[in-house]
Short mmCIF file of C-alpha atoms in Angstrom, two decimals:
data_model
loop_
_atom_site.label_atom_id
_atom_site.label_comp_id
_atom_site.label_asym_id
_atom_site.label_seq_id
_atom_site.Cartn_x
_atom_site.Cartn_y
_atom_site.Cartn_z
CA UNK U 15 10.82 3.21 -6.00
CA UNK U 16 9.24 1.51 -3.06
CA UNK U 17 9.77 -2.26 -4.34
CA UNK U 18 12.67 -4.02 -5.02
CA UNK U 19 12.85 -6.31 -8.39
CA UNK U 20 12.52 -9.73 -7.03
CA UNK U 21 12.55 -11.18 -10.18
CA UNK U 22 14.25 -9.82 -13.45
CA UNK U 23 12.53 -12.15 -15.87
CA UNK U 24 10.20 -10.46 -18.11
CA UNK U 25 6.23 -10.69 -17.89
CA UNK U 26 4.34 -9.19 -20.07
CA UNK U 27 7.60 -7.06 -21.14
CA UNK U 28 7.62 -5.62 -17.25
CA UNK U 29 9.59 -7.02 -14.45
CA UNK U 30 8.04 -8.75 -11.21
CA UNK U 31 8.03 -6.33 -8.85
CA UNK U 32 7.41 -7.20 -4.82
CA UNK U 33 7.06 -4.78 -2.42
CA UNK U 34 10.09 -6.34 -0.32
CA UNK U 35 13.24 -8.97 -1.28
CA UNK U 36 13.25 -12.26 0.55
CA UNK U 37 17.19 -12.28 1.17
CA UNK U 38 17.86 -15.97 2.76
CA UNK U 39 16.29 -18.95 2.29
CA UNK U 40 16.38 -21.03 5.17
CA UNK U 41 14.39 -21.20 8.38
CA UNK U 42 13.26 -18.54 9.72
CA UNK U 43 13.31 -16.56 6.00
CA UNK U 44 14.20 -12.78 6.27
CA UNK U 45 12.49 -10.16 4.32
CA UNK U 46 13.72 -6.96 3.70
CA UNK U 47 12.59 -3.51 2.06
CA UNK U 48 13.63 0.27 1.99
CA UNK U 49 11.70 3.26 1.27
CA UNK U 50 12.15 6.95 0.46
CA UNK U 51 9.20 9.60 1.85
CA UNK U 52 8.76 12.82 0.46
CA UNK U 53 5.17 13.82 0.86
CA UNK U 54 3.85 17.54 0.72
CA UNK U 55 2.33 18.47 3.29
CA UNK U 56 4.39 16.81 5.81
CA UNK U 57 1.36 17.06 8.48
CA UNK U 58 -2.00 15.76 7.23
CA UNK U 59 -5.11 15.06 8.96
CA UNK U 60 -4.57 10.91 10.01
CA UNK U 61 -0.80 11.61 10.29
CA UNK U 62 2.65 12.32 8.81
CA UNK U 63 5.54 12.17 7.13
CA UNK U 64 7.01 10.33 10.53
CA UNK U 65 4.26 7.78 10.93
CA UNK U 66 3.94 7.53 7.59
CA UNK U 67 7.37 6.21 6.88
CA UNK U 68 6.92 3.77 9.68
CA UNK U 69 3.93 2.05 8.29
CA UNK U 70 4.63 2.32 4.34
CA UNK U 71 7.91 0.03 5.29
CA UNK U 72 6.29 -1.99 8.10
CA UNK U 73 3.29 -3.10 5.47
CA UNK U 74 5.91 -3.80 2.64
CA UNK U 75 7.55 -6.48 4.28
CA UNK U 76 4.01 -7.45 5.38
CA UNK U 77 2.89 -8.43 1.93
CA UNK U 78 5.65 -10.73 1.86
CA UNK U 79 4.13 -12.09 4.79
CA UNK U 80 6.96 -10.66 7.07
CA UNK U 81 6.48 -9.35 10.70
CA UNK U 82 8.86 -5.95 11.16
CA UNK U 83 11.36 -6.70 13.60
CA UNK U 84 13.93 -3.42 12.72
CA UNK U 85 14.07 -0.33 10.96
CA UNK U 86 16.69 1.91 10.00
CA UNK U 87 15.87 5.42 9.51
CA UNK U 88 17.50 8.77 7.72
CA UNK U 89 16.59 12.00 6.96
CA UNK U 90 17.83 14.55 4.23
CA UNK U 91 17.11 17.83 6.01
CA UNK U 92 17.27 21.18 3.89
CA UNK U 93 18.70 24.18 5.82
CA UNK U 94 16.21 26.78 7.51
CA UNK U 95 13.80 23.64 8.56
CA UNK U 96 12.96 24.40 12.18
CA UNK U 97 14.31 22.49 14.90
CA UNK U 98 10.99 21.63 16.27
CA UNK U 99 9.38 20.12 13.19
CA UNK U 100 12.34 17.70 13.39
CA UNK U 101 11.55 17.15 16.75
CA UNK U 102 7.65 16.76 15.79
CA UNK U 103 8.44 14.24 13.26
CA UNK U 104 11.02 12.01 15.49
CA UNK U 105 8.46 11.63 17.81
CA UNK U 106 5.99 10.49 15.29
CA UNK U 107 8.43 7.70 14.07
CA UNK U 108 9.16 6.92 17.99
CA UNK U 109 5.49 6.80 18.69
CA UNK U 110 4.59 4.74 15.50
CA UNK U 111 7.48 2.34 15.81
CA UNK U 112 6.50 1.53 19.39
CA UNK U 113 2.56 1.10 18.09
CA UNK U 114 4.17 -1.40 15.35
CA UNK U 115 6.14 -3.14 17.65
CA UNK U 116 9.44 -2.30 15.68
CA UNK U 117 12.92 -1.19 16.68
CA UNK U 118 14.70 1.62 15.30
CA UNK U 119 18.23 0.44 15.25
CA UNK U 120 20.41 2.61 13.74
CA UNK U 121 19.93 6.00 11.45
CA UNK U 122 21.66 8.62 9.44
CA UNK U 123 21.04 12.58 9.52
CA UNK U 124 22.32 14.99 6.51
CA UNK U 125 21.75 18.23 5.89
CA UNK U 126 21.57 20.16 2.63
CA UNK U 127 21.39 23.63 1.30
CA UNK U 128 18.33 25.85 1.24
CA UNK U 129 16.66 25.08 -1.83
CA UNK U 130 18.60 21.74 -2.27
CA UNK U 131 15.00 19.88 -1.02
CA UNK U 132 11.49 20.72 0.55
CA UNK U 133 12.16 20.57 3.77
CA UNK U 134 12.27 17.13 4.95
CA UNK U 135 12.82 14.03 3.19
CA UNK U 136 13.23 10.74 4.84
CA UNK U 137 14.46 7.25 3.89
CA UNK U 138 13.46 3.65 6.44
CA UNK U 139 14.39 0.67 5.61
CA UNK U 140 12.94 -2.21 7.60
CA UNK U 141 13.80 -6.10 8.01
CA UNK U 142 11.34 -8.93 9.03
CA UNK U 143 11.01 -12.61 9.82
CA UNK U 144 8.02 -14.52 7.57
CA UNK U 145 5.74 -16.27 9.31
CA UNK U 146 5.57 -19.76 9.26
CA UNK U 147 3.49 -20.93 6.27
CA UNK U 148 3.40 -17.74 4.44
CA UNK U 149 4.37 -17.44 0.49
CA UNK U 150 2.51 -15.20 -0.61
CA UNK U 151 4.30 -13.36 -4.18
CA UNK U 152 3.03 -11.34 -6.98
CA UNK U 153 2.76 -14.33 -9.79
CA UNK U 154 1.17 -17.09 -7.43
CA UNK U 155 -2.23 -15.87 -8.51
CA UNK U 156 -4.36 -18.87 -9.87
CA UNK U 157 -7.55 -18.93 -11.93
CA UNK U 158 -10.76 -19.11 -9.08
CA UNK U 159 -8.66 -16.97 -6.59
CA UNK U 160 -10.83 -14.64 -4.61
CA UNK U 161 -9.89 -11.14 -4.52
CA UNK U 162 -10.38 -9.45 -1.03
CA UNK U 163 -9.92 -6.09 0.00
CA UNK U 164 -9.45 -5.10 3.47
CA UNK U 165 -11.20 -1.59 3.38
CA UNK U 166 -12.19 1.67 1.56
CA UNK U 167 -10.02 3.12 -0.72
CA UNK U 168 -8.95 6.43 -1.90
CA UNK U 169 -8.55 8.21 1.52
CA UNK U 170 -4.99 9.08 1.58
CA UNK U 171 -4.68 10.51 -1.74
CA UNK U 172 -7.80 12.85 -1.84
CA UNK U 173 -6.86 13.86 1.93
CA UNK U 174 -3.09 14.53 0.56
CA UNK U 175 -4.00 16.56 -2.32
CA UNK U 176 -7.27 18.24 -0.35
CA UNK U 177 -4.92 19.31 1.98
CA UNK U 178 -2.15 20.30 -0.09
CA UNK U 179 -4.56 22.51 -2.03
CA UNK U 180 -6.83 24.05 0.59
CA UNK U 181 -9.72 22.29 -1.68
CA UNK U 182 -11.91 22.06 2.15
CA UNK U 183 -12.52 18.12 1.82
CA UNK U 184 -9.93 17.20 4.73
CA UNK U 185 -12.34 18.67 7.20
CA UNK U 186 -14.63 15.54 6.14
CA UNK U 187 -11.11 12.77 5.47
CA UNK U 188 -8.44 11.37 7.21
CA UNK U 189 -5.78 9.39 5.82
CA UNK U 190 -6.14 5.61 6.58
CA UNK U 191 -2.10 5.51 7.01
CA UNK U 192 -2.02 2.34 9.88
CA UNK U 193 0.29 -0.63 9.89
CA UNK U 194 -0.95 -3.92 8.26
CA UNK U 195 1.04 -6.43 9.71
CA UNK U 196 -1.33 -7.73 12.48
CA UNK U 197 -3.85 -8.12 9.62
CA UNK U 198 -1.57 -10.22 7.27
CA UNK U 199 -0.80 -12.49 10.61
CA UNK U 200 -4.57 -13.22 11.14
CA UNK U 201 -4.88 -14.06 7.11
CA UNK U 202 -1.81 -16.28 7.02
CA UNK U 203 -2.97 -18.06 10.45
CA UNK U 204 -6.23 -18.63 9.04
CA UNK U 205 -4.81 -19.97 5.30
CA UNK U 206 -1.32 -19.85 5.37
CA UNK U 207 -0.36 -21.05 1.81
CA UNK U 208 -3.70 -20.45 0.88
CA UNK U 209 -2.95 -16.41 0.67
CA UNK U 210 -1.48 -16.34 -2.81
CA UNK U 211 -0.94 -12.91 -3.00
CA UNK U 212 -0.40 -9.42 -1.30
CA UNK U 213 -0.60 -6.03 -1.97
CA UNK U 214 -1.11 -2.34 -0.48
CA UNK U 215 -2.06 -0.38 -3.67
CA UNK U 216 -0.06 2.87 -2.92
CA UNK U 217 0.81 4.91 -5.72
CA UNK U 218 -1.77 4.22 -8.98
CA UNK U 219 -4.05 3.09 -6.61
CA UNK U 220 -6.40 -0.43 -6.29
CA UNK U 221 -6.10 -0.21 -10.48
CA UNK U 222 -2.43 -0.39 -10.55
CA UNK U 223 -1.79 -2.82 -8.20
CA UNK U 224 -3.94 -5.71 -9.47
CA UNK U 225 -2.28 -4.92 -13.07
CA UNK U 226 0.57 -5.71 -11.33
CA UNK U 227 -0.64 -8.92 -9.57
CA UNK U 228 -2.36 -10.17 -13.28
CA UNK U 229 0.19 -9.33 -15.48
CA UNK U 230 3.07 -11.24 -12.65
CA UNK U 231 0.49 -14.02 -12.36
CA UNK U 232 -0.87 -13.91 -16.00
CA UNK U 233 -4.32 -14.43 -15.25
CA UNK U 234 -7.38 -11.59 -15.46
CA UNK U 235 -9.00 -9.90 -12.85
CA UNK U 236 -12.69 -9.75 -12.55
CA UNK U 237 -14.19 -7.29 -10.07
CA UNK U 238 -17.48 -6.13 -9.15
CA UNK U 239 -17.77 -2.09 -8.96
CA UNK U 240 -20.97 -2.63 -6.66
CA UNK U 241 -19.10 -4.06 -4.18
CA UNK U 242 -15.80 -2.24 -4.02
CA UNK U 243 -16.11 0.40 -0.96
CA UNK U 244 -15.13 4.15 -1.84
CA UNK U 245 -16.25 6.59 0.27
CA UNK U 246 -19.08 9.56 -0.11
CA UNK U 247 -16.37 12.44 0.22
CA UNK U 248 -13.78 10.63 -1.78
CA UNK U 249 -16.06 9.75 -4.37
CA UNK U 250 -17.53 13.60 -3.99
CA UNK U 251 -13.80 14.96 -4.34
CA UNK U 252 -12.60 12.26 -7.78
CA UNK U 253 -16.34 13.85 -9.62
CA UNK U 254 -15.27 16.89 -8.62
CA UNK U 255 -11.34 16.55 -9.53
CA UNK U 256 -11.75 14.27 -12.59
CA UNK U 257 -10.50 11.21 -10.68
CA UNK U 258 -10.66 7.49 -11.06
CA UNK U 259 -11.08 6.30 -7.06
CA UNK U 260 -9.28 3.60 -8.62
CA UNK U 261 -5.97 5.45 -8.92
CA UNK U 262 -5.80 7.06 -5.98
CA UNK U 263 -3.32 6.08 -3.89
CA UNK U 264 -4.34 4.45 0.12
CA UNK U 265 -2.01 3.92 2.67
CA UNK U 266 -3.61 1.50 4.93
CA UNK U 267 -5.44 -1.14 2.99
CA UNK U 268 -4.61 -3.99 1.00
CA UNK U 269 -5.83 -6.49 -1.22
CA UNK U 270 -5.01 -10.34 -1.82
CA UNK U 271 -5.86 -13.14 -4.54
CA UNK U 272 -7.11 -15.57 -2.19
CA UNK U 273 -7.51 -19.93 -2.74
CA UNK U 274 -11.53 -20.03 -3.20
CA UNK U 275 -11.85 -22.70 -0.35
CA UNK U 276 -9.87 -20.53 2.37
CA UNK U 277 -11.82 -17.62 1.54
CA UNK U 278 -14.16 -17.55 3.73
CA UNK U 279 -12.20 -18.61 7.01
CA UNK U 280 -9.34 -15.12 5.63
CA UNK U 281 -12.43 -12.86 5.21
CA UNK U 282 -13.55 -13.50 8.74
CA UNK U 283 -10.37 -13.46 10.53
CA UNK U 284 -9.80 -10.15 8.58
CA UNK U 285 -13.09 -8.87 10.12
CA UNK U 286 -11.72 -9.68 13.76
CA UNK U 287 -9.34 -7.29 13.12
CA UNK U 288 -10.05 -2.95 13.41
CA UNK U 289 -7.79 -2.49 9.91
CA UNK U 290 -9.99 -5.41 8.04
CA UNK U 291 -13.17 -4.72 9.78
CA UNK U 292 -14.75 -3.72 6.19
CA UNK U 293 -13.27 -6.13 4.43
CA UNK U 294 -15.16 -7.31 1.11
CA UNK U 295 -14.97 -9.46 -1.40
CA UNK U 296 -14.47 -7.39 -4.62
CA UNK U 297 -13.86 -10.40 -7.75
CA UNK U 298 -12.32 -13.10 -8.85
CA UNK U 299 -9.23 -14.33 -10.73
CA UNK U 300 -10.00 -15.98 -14.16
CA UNK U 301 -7.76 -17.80 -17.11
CA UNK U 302 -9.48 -15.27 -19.55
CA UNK U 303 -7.69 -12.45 -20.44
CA UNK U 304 -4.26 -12.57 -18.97
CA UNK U 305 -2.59 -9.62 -17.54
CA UNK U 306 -5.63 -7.66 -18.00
CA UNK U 307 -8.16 -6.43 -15.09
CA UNK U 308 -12.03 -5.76 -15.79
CA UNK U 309 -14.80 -4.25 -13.74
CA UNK U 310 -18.83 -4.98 -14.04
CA UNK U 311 -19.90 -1.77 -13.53
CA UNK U 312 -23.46 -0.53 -11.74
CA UNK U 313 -25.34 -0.24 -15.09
CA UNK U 314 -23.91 -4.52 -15.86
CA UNK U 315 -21.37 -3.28 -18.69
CA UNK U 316 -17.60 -4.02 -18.35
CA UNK U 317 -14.81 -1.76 -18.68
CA UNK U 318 -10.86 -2.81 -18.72
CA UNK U 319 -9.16 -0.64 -15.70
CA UNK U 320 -5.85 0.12 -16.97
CA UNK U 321 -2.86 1.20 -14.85
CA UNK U 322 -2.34 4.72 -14.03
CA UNK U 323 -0.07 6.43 -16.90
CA UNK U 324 2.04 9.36 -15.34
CA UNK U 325 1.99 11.14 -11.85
CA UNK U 326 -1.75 11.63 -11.15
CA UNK U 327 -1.09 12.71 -7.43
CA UNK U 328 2.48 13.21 -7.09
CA UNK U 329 4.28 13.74 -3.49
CA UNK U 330 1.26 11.62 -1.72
CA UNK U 331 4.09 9.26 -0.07
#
C-alpha cells in the first residue's frame, strides 16, 4: 500500500493513514515514503509506468508538505521483457526525475521467471525536507475548513482502463500524472499552518480520500456536486461504464481542508500555478456528521458518498 501508518490509534475502527512518515523531529523535519507500481498498460497516453513512479512518490511526500530531494528506485523484471522497454522506461524515470528536481541515488534490479510477473514492476521510494511552516496531516481537519481541489478528476483511471480495453476514449484523455510539489510550496507559502490537510485521491478516487480525511479528523464533509470539475469524456466513459467519477482514481490532483480565512490567498496562489490553474472550491468541513462525507447534488438533494468497496479499477498505479 502506498501510505505508511503514521498513527496506529484507532479512528473510527481504521487506522490514520498518511501518504508519507515524518521520521525526525527536529529542524529541518524529513519525510519519507515508498511505493510499489504495477500498472497495465505500462505506456498510456500522458505517460508511464517510469514517470509515473516518479510523481506518485514525489506527491506523497508532498502532502506532508515535503519537497523530494532523493529517490531510490527498483525494478522486478520478468524474463522475455525486451531490453528496450527497459531502456524506454529508465529514461522516463531519468527524464521525470530531472523535471521534479529529484535525485535518483541508488537502485536495485531483479529478475524473475517468465510468468513469475507482467512484465515490469517497479518499487521508488523517495525522501524530502518539509517546508518551513507546513503541518499539514490527515486528522487536523476543523469544522469551517474549506475544501479545495486543484483540478478535474477522473482522468487517469478512465484513460488506464480505456486504454487497457481498447474502449476508443483515450483518443479524447490523457492521464493528468504531473508532480505536485511546486503546487503544495505555493499553498504552504501563502498559509503555511493554515493548510490543514493534504491529499492526492489515487486509488478510490476524490470519494475515498475525503473518507479518509473525515473519519482521521472526525468531522463531515460537505461538497457541492455543481462545482466539482469532471470532465465531458470522463463523465461520457463512468455513464457508459457504470462509474462513480468519484472513485476513479487521478494521478495529478489533490485536494486540501483549508482554514476559512486563508482560503482565498491558497486558492489564488494555486491558480498561479499550471497544475492548480482550475482549482475550485468544492465544500466545506462541518461538526455534523463525523467521519461521514455528503454531496448536494444538481437537482438540491443530498447523498452520503461512501468509500469505494473492492478493486473498481485495479492495476491503474
Amino acid at each position: 500500500m502506498a501510505e505508511l501508518l503514521a498513527d496506529l490509534t484507532p479512528r473510527f475502527g481504521v487506522p490514520v493513514l498518511e501518504d508519507a512518515a515524518l521520521v525526525t523531529t527536529g529542524s529541518p523535519e524529513v519525510v519519507m515514503s515508498t511505493d510499489g507500481f504495477v500498472v497495465t498498460p505500462r505506456f498510456f497516453p500522458g505517460g508511464d509506468i517510469g514517470s509515473l513512479a516518479v510523481h506518485g512518490t514525489v506527491n506523497d511526500l508532498a502532502m506532508m508538505g515535503a519537497v523530494p530531494i532523493a529517490l531510490s528506485l527498483a525494478y522486478i523484471v520478468e524474463e522475455g521483457l525486451p531490453l528496450e522497454e527497459l531502456r524506454r522506461v529508465t529514461s522516463s524515470v531519468a527524464e521525470a526525475a530531472r523535471a521534479c528536481g529529484v535525485r535518483i541515488v541508488t537502485g536495485d534490479t531483479k529478475v524473475v521467471g517468465k510468468g513469475a510477473a507482467d512484465g515490469l514492476y517497479v518499487t521508488t521510494t523517495g525522501i524530502g525536507i518539509r517546508l518551513p511552516g507546513a503541518a499539514p496531516a490527515a486528522a487536523n481537519g476543523r469544522p469551517g475548513d474549506v475544501v479545495l481541489l486543484s483540478g478535474p478528476i477522473g482522468l487517469h483511471g478512465v484513460t488506464i482502463l480505456s486504454t487497457r480495453e481498447g474502449l476508443g476514449f483515450e483518443s479524447e484523455l490523457t492521464s493528468d500524472s504531473r508532480p505536485l510539489h511546486g503546487l503544495v510550496t505555493a499553498m504552504i507559502t501563502a498559509a503555511g499552518c493554515g493548510v490543514h490537510t493534504l491529499r492526492d485521491p489515487t486509488r478510490g478516487g476524490l470519494a475515498s480520500a475525503l473518507n479518509e480525511l473525515a473519519a482521521a479528523s472526525r468531522v463531515g464533509v460537505e461538497l457541492e456536486e455543481s462545482a466539482i470539475p469532471v470532465p465531458a469524456q470522463v463523465a461520457a466513459a463512468c455513464d457508459l461504464l457504470g462509474l462513480d467519477p468519484l472513485h476513479v482514481a487521478n494521478e495529478g490532483c489533490l485536494v486540501a481542508f483549508v482554514d476559512p480565512a486563508e482560503a482565498n490567498a491558497v486558492l489564488a496562489a494555486m491558480r498561479e500555478r499550471p497544475e492548480g490553474a482550475a482549482a475550485r472550491r468544492i465544500g466545506v468541513v462541518v461538526a455534523d456528521h463525523p467521519g461521514r462525507v455528503t454531496v448536494r447534488t444538481l437537482v438540491g438533494s443530498w447523498r452520503v458518498v461512501d468509500m469505494l468497496v473492492g478493486e473498481q479499477l485495479p492495476r491503474i498505479c
